[in-house]
Coordinates of C-alpha atoms and ligand atoms in Angstrom, one line a residue:
M1 CA -1.2 -20.5 18.6
V2 CA -0.1 -18.9 21.7
E3 CA 3.7 -18.0 20.3
R4 CA 4.3 -14.3 21.5
P5 CA 2.9 -11.4 23.4
A6 CA 0.9 -10.2 20.4
S7 CA -0.4 -13.6 20.0
V8 CA -1.8 -13.5 23.7
A9 CA -2.7 -9.8 23.4
K10 CA -4.7 -11.3 20.2
E11 CA -6.9 -13.7 21.3
L12 CA -8.0 -11.6 24.1
I13 CA -8.7 -8.8 22.4
E14 CA -10.9 -11.2 20.2
N15 CA -12.6 -12.8 23.6
A16 CA -13.4 -9.2 24.4
I17 CA -14.6 -8.5 21.0
D18 CA -16.8 -11.4 20.9
A19 CA -18.2 -10.7 24.4
G20 CA -19.8 -7.0 22.9
A21 CA -17.2 -4.8 24.6
T22 CA -17.2 -1.3 23.4
Q23 CA -14.2 0.0 25.1
I24 CA -11.2 -2.5 25.2
S25 CA -7.3 -1.3 26.8
V26 CA -4.3 -2.9 26.4
D27 CA -1.4 -2.8 29.3
Y28 CA 1.8 -4.2 28.1
D29 CA 4.9 -4.6 30.4
D30 CA 7.4 -5.6 29.4
K31 CA 10.0 -4.3 32.1
G32 CA 11.5 -7.4 34.0
S33 CA 9.1 -10.0 33.6
S34 CA 6.1 -9.4 31.1
R35 CA 2.7 -8.6 31.8
I36 CA -0.3 -8.6 29.6
V37 CA -3.8 -7.2 30.7
V38 CA -6.7 -7.4 28.8
S39 CA -9.8 -5.7 30.7
D40 CA -12.7 -5.0 28.6
N41 CA -17.0 -3.8 29.3
G42 CA -18.4 -6.7 27.4
S43 CA -20.7 -9.1 28.8
G44 CA -18.6 -11.1 31.4
I45 CA -18.7 -14.6 32.3
H46 CA -21.0 -16.1 34.3
G47 CA -19.8 -17.3 38.1
D48 CA -20.8 -20.9 36.8
Q49 CA -19.5 -20.8 33.5
V50 CA -15.9 -19.4 34.3
K51 CA -14.3 -22.8 35.6
L52 CA -15.5 -23.9 32.0
A53 CA -14.3 -21.2 30.1
L54 CA -10.8 -21.9 31.3
T55 CA -10.9 -25.7 30.3
R56 CA -9.8 -27.1 26.6
H57 CA -12.5 -26.9 23.8
A58 CA -15.0 -25.3 26.1
T59 CA -16.2 -22.8 23.3
S60 CA -19.4 -21.1 24.6
K61 CA -19.5 -20.1 20.7
I62 CA -20.7 -23.2 18.9
R63 CA -24.2 -23.9 19.1
G64 CA -24.7 -26.3 16.5
V65 CA -23.3 -28.0 13.5
E66 CA -24.5 -25.1 11.0
D67 CA -22.7 -22.7 12.9
L68 CA -19.6 -23.6 12.0
S69 CA -20.2 -22.8 8.1
V70 CA -21.1 -19.7 9.3
V71 CA -19.0 -18.5 12.1
S72 CA -19.7 -14.8 13.0
T73 CA -17.3 -14.6 16.2
L74 CA -13.7 -14.3 15.9
G75 CA -12.5 -17.7 18.3
F76 CA -14.4 -20.5 18.3
R77 CA -11.8 -23.1 18.7
G78 CA -12.4 -22.9 22.9
E79 CA -8.8 -23.0 23.3
A80 CA -7.3 -19.5 23.8
L81 CA -7.9 -19.1 27.3
A82 CA -6.5 -22.8 28.4
S83 CA -3.5 -22.3 26.1
I84 CA -2.7 -18.9 27.8
A85 CA -2.9 -20.4 31.2
A86 CA -1.4 -23.3 31.0
V87 CA 1.8 -21.4 29.6
S88 CA 1.7 -18.2 32.7
D89 CA 0.0 -17.2 35.9
L90 CA -3.4 -15.8 34.7
E91 CA -5.5 -14.1 36.7
L92 CA -9.6 -13.5 35.3
V93 CA -11.7 -11.1 37.2
T94 CA -15.2 -11.3 35.4
R95 CA -18.4 -9.8 36.2
T96 CA -22.0 -10.1 34.2
R97 CA -23.9 -7.1 34.1
T98 CA -26.8 -8.8 36.4
S99 CA -24.5 -10.2 39.0
E100 CA -24.0 -8.1 41.8
S101 CA -19.9 -9.4 42.5
A102 CA -17.5 -10.1 40.7
V103 CA -15.4 -13.6 40.2
T104 CA -12.0 -13.7 40.7
V105 CA -10.0 -17.0 39.3
S106 CA -6.2 -17.4 39.7
V107 CA -4.6 -20.2 37.5
R108 CA -1.0 -21.4 37.5
S109 CA 0.2 -23.6 34.9
G110 CA -2.9 -24.4 34.1
S111 CA -4.3 -25.0 36.7
I112 CA -6.9 -23.2 38.8
I113 CA -5.8 -22.6 42.1
D114 CA -8.2 -20.0 43.1
I115 CA -11.5 -19.0 42.9
R116 CA -13.5 -16.1 44.8
E117 CA -15.8 -13.4 45.4
S118 CA -14.4 -9.8 44.5
G119 CA -15.5 -6.5 43.5
H120 CA -15.3 -5.1 39.6
S121 CA -17.0 -3.3 36.9
R122 CA -19.2 -5.2 34.1
G123 CA -16.7 -6.8 32.1
T124 CA -13.6 -9.1 31.9
R125 CA -10.2 -8.2 33.0
V126 CA -7.3 -11.2 32.1
D127 CA -4.0 -10.6 33.5
V128 CA -1.5 -12.6 32.1
K129 CA 2.2 -12.6 34.2
D130 CA 5.2 -14.1 33.3
L131 CA 4.4 -15.7 29.9
F132 CA 6.5 -18.9 28.8
A133 CA 8.3 -18.3 32.5
K134 CA 7.9 -21.9 32.9
V135 CA 8.6 -22.9 29.2
P136 CA 11.6 -22.0 28.6
A137 CA 11.8 -23.5 24.6
R138 CA 8.9 -21.3 23.8
K139 CA 10.7 -18.0 25.4
K140 CA 14.0 -18.7 24.1
F141 CA 12.0 -17.8 20.4
L142 CA 10.7 -14.4 21.7
K143 CA 12.6 -11.6 19.7
T144 CA 14.0 -8.2 21.4
P145 CA 11.7 -6.6 23.7
A146 CA 11.3 -3.9 20.9
T147 CA 10.1 -6.4 18.0
E148 CA 7.9 -7.9 20.4
F149 CA 6.2 -5.2 21.1
G150 CA 6.0 -3.7 18.0
A151 CA 3.9 -6.7 17.3
L152 CA 1.6 -5.9 19.7
L153 CA 1.2 -3.0 18.8
D154 CA 0.4 -3.7 15.4
T155 CA -1.6 -6.2 16.3
V156 CA -3.8 -3.6 18.0
K157 CA -4.0 -1.3 15.7
R158 CA -5.2 -3.5 13.5
F159 CA -8.2 -4.4 15.7
A160 CA -8.8 -0.9 15.6
L161 CA -9.0 -0.4 12.0
G162 CA -11.4 -3.7 11.8
Y163 CA -13.2 -2.3 14.7
P164 CA -13.7 1.9 14.2
G165 CA -16.9 1.7 17.1
I166 CA -15.1 -0.1 19.6
G167 CA -12.7 2.0 21.5
F168 CA -8.9 0.9 21.9
E169 CA -6.2 1.8 24.5
L170 CA -2.7 0.4 24.4
R171 CA -0.7 1.5 27.3
H172 CA 3.1 0.6 27.4
N173 CA 5.1 0.5 30.8
G174 CA 1.9 2.4 32.1
S175 CA 2.3 5.0 29.2
A176 CA -0.5 5.1 26.4
V177 CA 0.7 4.5 23.0
L178 CA -2.3 4.5 21.2
T179 CA -5.6 5.8 22.1
T180 CA -8.7 5.7 19.6
P181 CA -12.2 6.6 21.3
G182 CA -14.8 4.7 19.3
V183 CA -16.1 7.0 16.1
D184 CA -18.5 6.5 13.5
T185 CA -16.9 6.4 10.5
D186 CA -13.5 4.4 9.0
R187 CA -12.1 7.8 8.1
A188 CA -12.1 8.8 11.4
R189 CA -10.9 5.6 12.8
L190 CA -8.3 5.6 9.7
S191 CA -6.9 8.7 11.1
Q192 CA -6.5 7.7 14.6
V193 CA -4.9 5.1 13.8
L194 CA -2.1 6.0 11.4
G195 CA -2.2 9.5 12.0
A196 CA -3.8 12.5 10.0
E197 CA -1.2 12.6 7.8
V198 CA -1.0 9.8 6.0
S199 CA -4.7 8.7 6.0
G200 CA -5.0 12.5 4.9
D201 CA -3.5 11.4 1.7
M202 CA -5.4 8.0 0.9
M203 CA -8.8 7.8 -1.2
P204 CA -11.8 6.2 -0.8
V205 CA -12.2 2.9 -2.7
D206 CA -16.1 1.4 -2.9
C207 CA -16.1 -1.6 -5.8
R208 CA -19.0 -4.5 -6.1
H209 CA -19.2 -7.5 -8.2
R210 CA -20.6 -10.5 -8.1
G211 CA -20.9 -11.3 -4.3
L212 CA -17.7 -9.3 -4.0
S213 CA -17.5 -5.9 -2.3
M214 CA -14.1 -3.5 -1.2
R215 CA -14.6 -0.5 0.6
G216 CA -11.6 1.3 2.3
F217 CA -8.9 3.8 1.6
L218 CA -5.8 3.7 -0.5
S219 CA -2.6 6.2 -0.4
R220 CA -2.5 7.5 -4.1
A221 CA 0.2 7.6 -7.0
G222 CA 3.0 8.9 -5.8
R223 CA 2.8 8.5 -2.1
S224 CA 4.9 5.4 -0.7
F225 CA 6.3 3.5 2.3
G226 CA 9.6 1.7 2.9
S227 CA 8.0 -0.8 4.5
S228 CA 4.3 -2.5 4.1
R229 CA 3.2 -1.9 8.1
H230 CA 0.8 1.0 6.4
M231 CA -1.2 -2.2 5.0
S232 CA -4.0 -4.0 6.2
T233 CA -6.6 -6.2 5.0
F234 CA -9.7 -7.9 6.3
I235 CA -11.9 -10.2 5.0
N236 CA -15.7 -10.4 5.9
G237 CA -14.6 -8.3 9.1
R238 CA -11.9 -10.4 9.8
W239 CA -8.2 -9.1 9.8
V240 CA -5.8 -11.6 7.4
R241 CA -2.2 -11.2 6.4
D242 CA -2.7 -13.7 2.7
R243 CA 0.1 -13.4 0.4
A244 CA -1.9 -13.6 -2.3
V245 CA -4.0 -11.0 -1.3
F246 CA -1.8 -8.8 -0.7
R247 CA 0.0 -9.5 -3.8
S248 CA -3.4 -8.8 -5.4
V249 CA -3.0 -4.9 -4.3
M250 CA 0.6 -4.9 -5.1
Q251 CA -0.1 -5.9 -8.5
G252 CA -2.7 -3.3 -8.4
Y253 CA 0.1 -0.5 -7.7
R254 CA 2.1 -2.2 -10.0
T255 CA 2.3 0.7 -12.5
Y256 CA 2.2 3.6 -9.5
L257 CA 5.2 2.2 -7.5
L258 CA 8.6 1.7 -7.6
K259 CA 10.0 -1.6 -6.6
G260 CA 10.6 -1.8 -2.8
R261 CA 8.3 0.5 -1.8
Y262 CA 4.2 0.0 -0.4
P263 CA 1.0 1.7 -0.5
A264 CA -1.0 2.5 2.7
V265 CA -4.2 0.5 2.2
S266 CA -6.7 -0.4 4.6
L267 CA -9.2 -3.0 2.8
Y268 CA -12.3 -4.0 4.1
L269 CA -13.6 -7.0 1.6
E270 CA -16.9 -8.4 2.2
I271 CA -17.3 -11.9 0.2
E272 CA -20.0 -14.3 0.4
P273 CA -19.9 -17.3 2.5
H274 CA -20.0 -19.6 -0.4
L275 CA -16.8 -18.0 -1.9
V276 CA -14.6 -18.4 1.0
D277 CA -13.3 -21.7 2.7
V278 CA -14.2 -22.2 5.9
N279 CA -11.8 -25.0 6.9
V280 CA -8.7 -23.1 6.9
H281 CA -7.3 -22.8 10.5
P282 CA -9.1 -19.7 12.2
A283 CA -5.1 -18.9 14.3
K284 CA -3.4 -18.8 10.4
H285 CA -4.0 -15.3 8.8
E286 CA -4.9 -16.7 5.3
V287 CA -7.7 -17.9 3.8
R288 CA -9.4 -19.9 0.7
F289 CA -11.4 -18.8 -1.7
S290 CA -13.7 -21.7 -3.8
D291 CA -12.5 -19.0 -6.9
P292 CA -9.3 -17.4 -6.5
E293 CA -9.2 -15.9 -9.1
L294 CA -12.4 -14.3 -9.3
V295 CA -11.2 -12.5 -5.8
H296 CA -8.0 -11.5 -6.8
N297 CA -8.7 -10.5 -10.3
F298 CA -11.4 -8.0 -8.3
I299 CA -9.2 -7.1 -5.8
I300 CA -6.3 -6.0 -8.7
E301 CA -9.4 -4.2 -10.6
S302 CA -10.5 -2.4 -8.1
V303 CA -7.2 -1.1 -6.8
S304 CA -5.8 -0.2 -9.8
S305 CA -8.9 1.8 -11.2
C306 CA -9.6 3.6 -8.1
L307 CA -5.7 5.0 -8.5
Q308 CA -6.9 5.5 -12.2
K309 CA -9.7 7.7 -11.2
G310 CA -7.9 9.3 -8.0
S311 CA -4.3 10.6 -9.6
T312 CA -5.4 13.1 -12.1
P313 CA -7.7 15.1 -10.1
V314 CA -6.6 15.2 -7.0
G315 CA -3.2 14.4 -7.1
R316 CA -3.2 16.4 -9.8
W317 CA 0.7 16.1 -10.2
G318 CA 2.0 13.3 -8.6
I319 CA 3.0 15.3 -5.9
D320 CA 4.0 13.9 -2.4
S321 CA 2.3 16.8 -0.9
A322 CA 2.5 15.1 2.8
E323 CA 6.0 15.9 1.9
L324 CA 5.6 19.4 1.5
R325 CA 3.7 19.6 4.6
V326 CA 5.6 19.1 6.5
R327 CA 8.4 21.4 5.3
E328 CA 5.6 23.9 5.6
G329 CA 5.2 22.3 9.0
L330 CA 9.0 23.4 10.0
S331 CA 8.7 26.5 8.7
R332 CA 5.5 27.4 10.5
R333 CA 6.6 26.9 13.4
G334 CA 9.6 28.8 13.4
R335 CA 7.9 31.8 12.5
P336 CA 4.2 32.2 14.8
G337 CA 2.1 33.7 13.0
A338 CA 2.8 33.1 9.6
V339 CA 1.1 35.0 6.5
P340 CA -1.6 32.9 6.0
E341 CA -2.3 31.4 2.4
S342 CA -5.1 33.0 1.0
R343 CA -3.0 36.0 -0.5
P344 CA -4.3 36.7 -3.7
V345 CA -2.1 35.3 -6.2
E346 CA -0.8 37.9 -9.1
S347 CA -1.3 37.0 -12.8
T348 CA 1.1 35.7 -14.0
Q349 CA 3.2 37.4 -17.0
A350 CA 2.3 35.6 -19.9
G351 CA 5.0 35.2 -22.3
T352 CA 7.5 36.2 -20.1
D353 CA 10.9 35.7 -21.7
S354 CA 12.6 32.9 -20.3
R355 CA 15.9 34.4 -20.9
D356 CA 15.1 36.9 -18.2
A357 CA 15.6 34.6 -15.4
A358 CA 19.0 33.6 -17.0
R359 CA 20.1 36.8 -16.2
L360 CA 19.8 36.7 -12.9
P361 CA 23.3 36.9 -10.7
G362 CA 23.6 33.0 -9.6
Y363 CA 21.8 31.6 -12.2
S364 CA 23.6 29.9 -14.8
P365 CA 21.2 30.0 -18.2
P366 CA 19.9 26.5 -18.7
A367 CA 20.8 24.8 -22.2
A368 CA 17.7 24.3 -22.8
A369 CA 16.7 28.6 -22.8
K370 CA 18.4 28.8 -26.5
E371 CA 16.6 31.3 -29.0
E372 CA 15.7 28.9 -31.9
S373 CA 13.3 26.3 -30.4
S374 CA 15.4 23.7 -32.9
S375 CA 14.4 20.4 -33.9
V376 CA 12.8 17.4 -31.7
P377 CA 15.3 15.4 -30.6
E378 CA 16.1 12.4 -32.0
E379 CA 14.6 9.9 -30.0
Q380 CA 11.5 11.4 -29.8
Q381 CA 11.0 10.9 -33.6
G382 CA 7.7 9.7 -34.3
L383 CA 5.8 10.0 -31.1
D384 CA 3.7 12.1 -32.4
L385 CA 5.5 15.4 -30.5
G386 CA 3.9 18.1 -31.3
V387 CA 0.2 17.1 -32.4
G388 CA -1.1 16.9 -28.9
S389 CA -3.8 19.3 -27.3
A390 CA -3.7 21.7 -24.9
Q391 CA -6.1 20.5 -22.6
G392 CA -5.0 19.3 -19.0
R393 CA -3.2 21.8 -16.5
L394 CA 0.3 20.3 -17.7
G395 CA -0.7 21.6 -21.2
R396 CA -1.6 24.9 -20.2
V397 CA 1.9 25.6 -17.8
E398 CA 4.4 27.9 -19.2
V399 CA 7.7 26.5 -20.0
I400 CA 10.6 28.4 -18.1
G401 CA 13.1 25.7 -19.5
Q402 CA 15.2 22.6 -18.8
V403 CA 17.7 22.0 -16.0
F404 CA 20.1 19.5 -15.0
R405 CA 19.1 18.5 -18.4
G406 CA 16.5 16.4 -16.9
Y407 CA 13.7 18.8 -15.6
I408 CA 11.4 20.9 -17.2
V409 CA 10.9 24.0 -14.9
C410 CA 7.4 25.9 -15.3
Q411 CA 5.2 28.4 -14.0
A412 CA 1.0 27.8 -14.0
D413 CA -1.6 29.5 -11.7
G414 CA 0.8 30.3 -8.8
E415 CA 2.7 27.5 -8.7
L416 CA 6.3 26.3 -9.8
V417 CA 6.0 23.0 -11.4
L418 CA 9.3 20.8 -11.6
V419 CA 8.5 18.0 -14.4
D420 CA 10.8 15.0 -14.6
Q421 CA 11.3 14.6 -18.8
H422 CA 11.7 10.8 -18.5
A423 CA 8.9 10.1 -16.1
A424 CA 6.7 12.5 -18.2
H425 CA 7.4 10.6 -21.6
E426 CA 7.5 7.7 -19.9
R427 CA 3.8 7.8 -19.3
L428 CA 2.5 9.7 -22.2
I429 CA 4.8 6.5 -24.2
F430 CA 3.3 3.8 -21.6
E431 CA -0.3 5.0 -22.5
Q432 CA -0.1 4.9 -26.3
L433 CA 1.0 1.5 -25.9
K434 CA -1.8 0.5 -24.0
K435 CA -3.9 1.9 -26.2
R436 CA -2.5 0.5 -29.6
A437 CA -2.2 -3.2 -27.6
S438 CA -5.8 -2.9 -27.1
E439 CA -6.5 -2.1 -30.5
G440 CA -4.0 -4.5 -31.7
E441 CA -2.1 -2.3 -33.0
M442 CA 1.6 -3.4 -32.1
P443 CA 4.4 -3.2 -35.0
G444 CA 7.7 -4.4 -34.6
Q445 CA 10.5 -3.0 -36.1
Q446 CA 13.1 -5.6 -37.7
L447 CA 16.4 -5.2 -36.5
L448 CA 19.7 -5.3 -39.3
M449 CA 21.2 -7.3 -37.3
P450 CA 19.1 -9.8 -35.1
E451 CA 21.3 -9.4 -31.0
A452 CA 21.8 -13.0 -29.2
V453 CA 21.1 -12.2 -25.7
D454 CA 22.0 -14.3 -22.7
V455 CA 18.4 -14.8 -20.7
G456 CA 19.5 -18.1 -18.9
R457 CA 17.8 -21.4 -18.8
G458 CA 14.5 -19.1 -16.7
G459 CA 14.5 -17.2 -20.0
V460 CA 14.2 -19.9 -22.3
E461 CA 11.8 -21.2 -20.3
A462 CA 9.4 -18.1 -19.8
L463 CA 10.0 -17.4 -23.8
A464 CA 8.8 -20.8 -24.8
K465 CA 5.2 -20.2 -22.9
W466 CA 4.9 -16.3 -23.8
R467 CA 6.6 -16.1 -27.2
E468 CA 3.0 -15.3 -28.8
F469 CA 2.0 -13.5 -26.4
L470 CA 5.8 -11.6 -27.0
G471 CA 4.8 -11.3 -30.9
S472 CA 1.4 -9.3 -30.3
L473 CA 3.6 -6.7 -28.6
G474 CA 5.9 -6.3 -31.6
W475 CA 8.5 -8.8 -30.2
D476 CA 10.0 -11.5 -32.3
I477 CA 12.5 -13.7 -30.2
E478 CA 13.6 -17.5 -30.7
S479 CA 15.2 -19.4 -28.2
F480 CA 18.9 -20.0 -29.6
G481 CA 21.5 -22.6 -27.3
D482 CA 21.5 -23.1 -24.2
G483 CA 20.2 -19.9 -22.3
D484 CA 20.6 -17.7 -25.5
V485 CA 18.0 -15.9 -27.3
L486 CA 18.4 -14.5 -30.8
V487 CA 15.9 -11.0 -30.7
R488 CA 14.9 -10.5 -34.4
A489 CA 12.2 -7.0 -33.6
V490 CA 11.3 -5.3 -31.1
P491 CA 8.4 -2.6 -30.6
A492 CA 8.4 0.0 -33.6
V493 CA 8.6 2.6 -30.6
A494 CA 11.5 1.7 -28.9
A495 CA 13.5 0.9 -32.0
K496 CA 16.7 3.5 -30.9
A497 CA 16.7 1.7 -27.5
D498 CA 20.1 -0.4 -26.8
P499 CA 18.2 -3.8 -27.8
R500 CA 20.3 -5.3 -25.1
Q501 CA 19.2 -3.9 -22.2
L502 CA 15.4 -3.8 -23.2
V503 CA 15.8 -7.4 -23.8
E504 CA 17.7 -8.0 -20.2
A505 CA 14.6 -5.7 -18.3
L506 CA 12.0 -7.6 -20.5
F507 CA 13.2 -11.1 -19.5
Q508 CA 13.0 -9.4 -15.8
E509 CA 9.5 -9.1 -16.0
L510 CA 9.0 -11.9 -17.4
L511 CA 10.5 -13.7 -14.4
D512 CA 8.8 -11.4 -12.1
Y513 CA 5.6 -11.7 -13.7
G514 CA 5.6 -14.6 -16.1
T515 CA 3.8 -16.2 -13.3
A516 CA 0.7 -14.2 -13.0
T517 CA -2.6 -15.8 -14.5
V518 CA -3.4 -12.5 -15.3
T519 CA -1.8 -11.5 -18.9
E520 CA -2.7 -8.2 -18.6
R521 CA -0.5 -7.7 -15.6
L522 CA 2.1 -8.6 -17.5
R523 CA 1.5 -7.1 -20.8
D524 CA 0.9 -4.0 -18.7
A525 CA 4.8 -4.8 -17.0
V526 CA 5.9 -5.5 -20.5
L527 CA 4.5 -2.0 -22.4
A528 CA 5.9 -0.2 -19.1
T529 CA 9.3 -1.5 -19.7
T530 CA 9.2 -0.3 -23.8
A531 CA 7.8 2.6 -22.5
C532 CA 10.7 3.1 -20.2
H533 CA 13.2 2.1 -23.0
A534 CA 11.9 4.3 -25.7
A535 CA 11.5 7.3 -23.2
V536 CA 13.6 10.7 -23.4
R537 CA 16.7 10.1 -20.6
V538 CA 17.4 12.3 -18.1
G539 CA 20.6 13.7 -19.3
Q540 CA 19.0 14.4 -23.1
Q541 CA 18.8 18.5 -24.0
L542 CA 15.1 19.3 -24.4
D543 CA 14.5 22.8 -25.8
V544 CA 11.6 24.8 -24.8
T545 CA 9.6 23.6 -27.8
A546 CA 10.1 20.0 -27.6
A547 CA 9.4 20.6 -24.1
R548 CA 6.5 22.0 -24.7
S549 CA 4.8 19.8 -27.0
L550 CA 5.9 16.7 -24.6
L551 CA 4.0 18.6 -21.6
E552 CA 1.0 19.3 -23.6
Q553 CA 0.8 15.8 -25.0
V554 CA 1.7 14.6 -21.2
A555 CA -1.8 16.4 -20.1
S556 CA -3.6 14.9 -23.2
V557 CA -3.3 11.2 -22.0
E558 CA -5.9 10.4 -19.3
F559 CA -3.9 10.2 -16.6
A560 CA -0.3 11.6 -15.8
A561 CA 0.1 11.4 -11.6
S562 CA 3.1 9.0 -11.6
C563 CA 5.1 7.2 -14.3
P564 CA 4.6 3.7 -15.2
H565 CA 7.2 2.7 -12.6
G566 CA 5.5 4.6 -9.9
R567 CA 7.5 8.0 -9.5
P568 CA 5.9 11.2 -9.6
V569 CA 6.0 12.9 -13.4
A570 CA 6.0 16.4 -11.6
R571 CA 6.3 18.3 -8.2
V572 CA 4.9 21.8 -7.5
L573 CA 5.8 24.3 -4.9
T574 CA 3.1 26.9 -4.7
R575 CA 3.6 30.4 -4.7
S576 CA 3.6 30.4 -0.8
Q577 CA 5.5 27.9 0.4
I578 CA 8.6 29.7 -2.1
E579 CA 7.2 33.3 -0.4
R580 CA 8.1 31.1 3.1
M581 CA 11.3 29.8 2.0
F582 CA 12.5 33.3 1.7
G583 CA 10.9 34.6 4.9
R584 CA 8.6 36.2 3.5
Ligands
ADP601 P1 -13.1 -19.3 22.2 O1 -13.2 -17.7 22.3 O2 -12.5 -19.8 21.2 O3 -14.6 -19.4 22.6 P2 -11.6 -18.6 24.1 O4 -10.6 -20.0 25.0 O5 -10.7 -17.6 23.8 O6 -12.5 -19.6 23.6 O7 -12.3 -18.6 25.5 C1 -13.4 -19.6 25.9 C2 -14.9 -18.9 26.7 O8 -14.7 -18.0 27.3 C3 -15.4 -17.9 25.7 O9 -16.3 -18.6 24.1 C4 -16.5 -17.5 26.2 O10 -17.5 -17.6 27.1 C5 -15.4 -16.4 27.3 N1 -15.0 -15.6 27.7 C6 -13.4 -15.6 27.1 N2 -12.9 -14.4 27.5 C7 -14.2 -13.6 27.1 C8 -14.5 -12.0 27.4 N3 -13.9 -11.0 27.8 N4 -15.8 -11.9 28.3 C9 -17.0 -12.9 27.8 N5 -16.5 -14.1 27.5 C10 -15.4 -14.6 27.7
MG602 MG1 -11.1 -16.8 22.1

């Protein structure tokens, strides 16, 4: 459909790609009336075919009925050029490899007004002026110039991500906006399109399962964006914006992202043709699978297993390294010739007394740096604090104390580490619960007084569906009157949490995820909520012993990079970053 400048560009770029172009440039002007020019170095169109190319339903791309099921070209409806020409002033210049001269065709409101020989290098150039000028009804629907250009830029970026070998150039009112010379690798193209800073933080994924494969790149846990603009998915080479695919990717990130935050992903799915329904209109960016659940579960599992593997060793602390890098960049700019980072790191003094730090002027002693390493806080009892082994880096840090009743300050290997006590504890409990749930050992704790909670009609319906499932996770809840439920037992681990708040959060998850076909996702959501309510809160005092024992246990679980809601567990300042802060 020719709806807006971006869709014109999309059709023209697809044609250029189908024509085997290796270099495609797009010029977009929106000062005054808008103009889109797409030039390529592809096959060109033979002189005697030019008229036909501009006629509706005159595609050269389908040779037989069997072609329809294995369409390998991008466009095959044979109407894009004609549709665009119908709502604009269009000029097409084209030359094949074998012809001596080019042909120029001018079309006005759909009628060819002139065909002449001309000079042009090999390839095709389509110049579209005054789009919708004579179709005011359409024109009215165009958004602001900035929005239209944004959509066009996104379109070109997607093609660039989909075709790393093809060089793309986008100019806006004469100045270059995106220049991506053809490259050999997806990684190199990713960096050209998303920038080195975003792409440098993404990790590769490569998964295969029964006729399905997924390659590409995913941003790490702990890195997120305010919109989904850095997310692109391709199926069999074609960019798609499919809600179910999108949701599957987001579900793969489920325990790594805060609500309202999005990852950066560039994913190339290859799906055997018999699993994809080709009858879906190609102008729609949606796809239909013959076995949707298979495909969606594959996406969810591939994303989440990649994140699980990637988060511990590489994103060690779940830090937002990009943010740190930006700061580094700032301080470097201010001080050219700054000291390189390779200074020898002095060995950390074992057993530094944390009270020394407390005596520094201007530093009020953290409450946790008290001498007596007293009892484990109430809310952590029953969570095996103190038993964990000191494996992993968090287990080897030296705890200095707690600040703001929420953060544990540590040092290790020339780094200052700040740990969010709630996020760390939450991750730990979440992992323990997952293990227990998979072993079928999730004891509930009876409440002294059953608690009635208003969860609304939807909540009562969700309960009817999930009651047994919740029972397996330690809950005993029954419906009770109109829109109310009666809570008799909660998971033992959360026995000390406020049952009302916990149950309200639980029903929120049921409503958000209760329609999911994958029970595992709902289970994770419920366990994450349980963990959140069972974990030590910000605002609770932790002494050094309790803090150390918490970190040791967190270090012993498999991935500690972020809490199940996606917040980072720890952040790091390196020694050199600290030194730079002070201009050393
Ligand atoms: P479709 O791409 O669906 O076949 P279009 O209306 O987009 O239909 O294009 C019509 C025909 O014009 C194509 O089938 C192709 O033969 C020819 N064509 C269009 N653009 C180009 C191009 N950039 N290079 C070579 N041939 C082209
Ligand atoms: Mg086409």
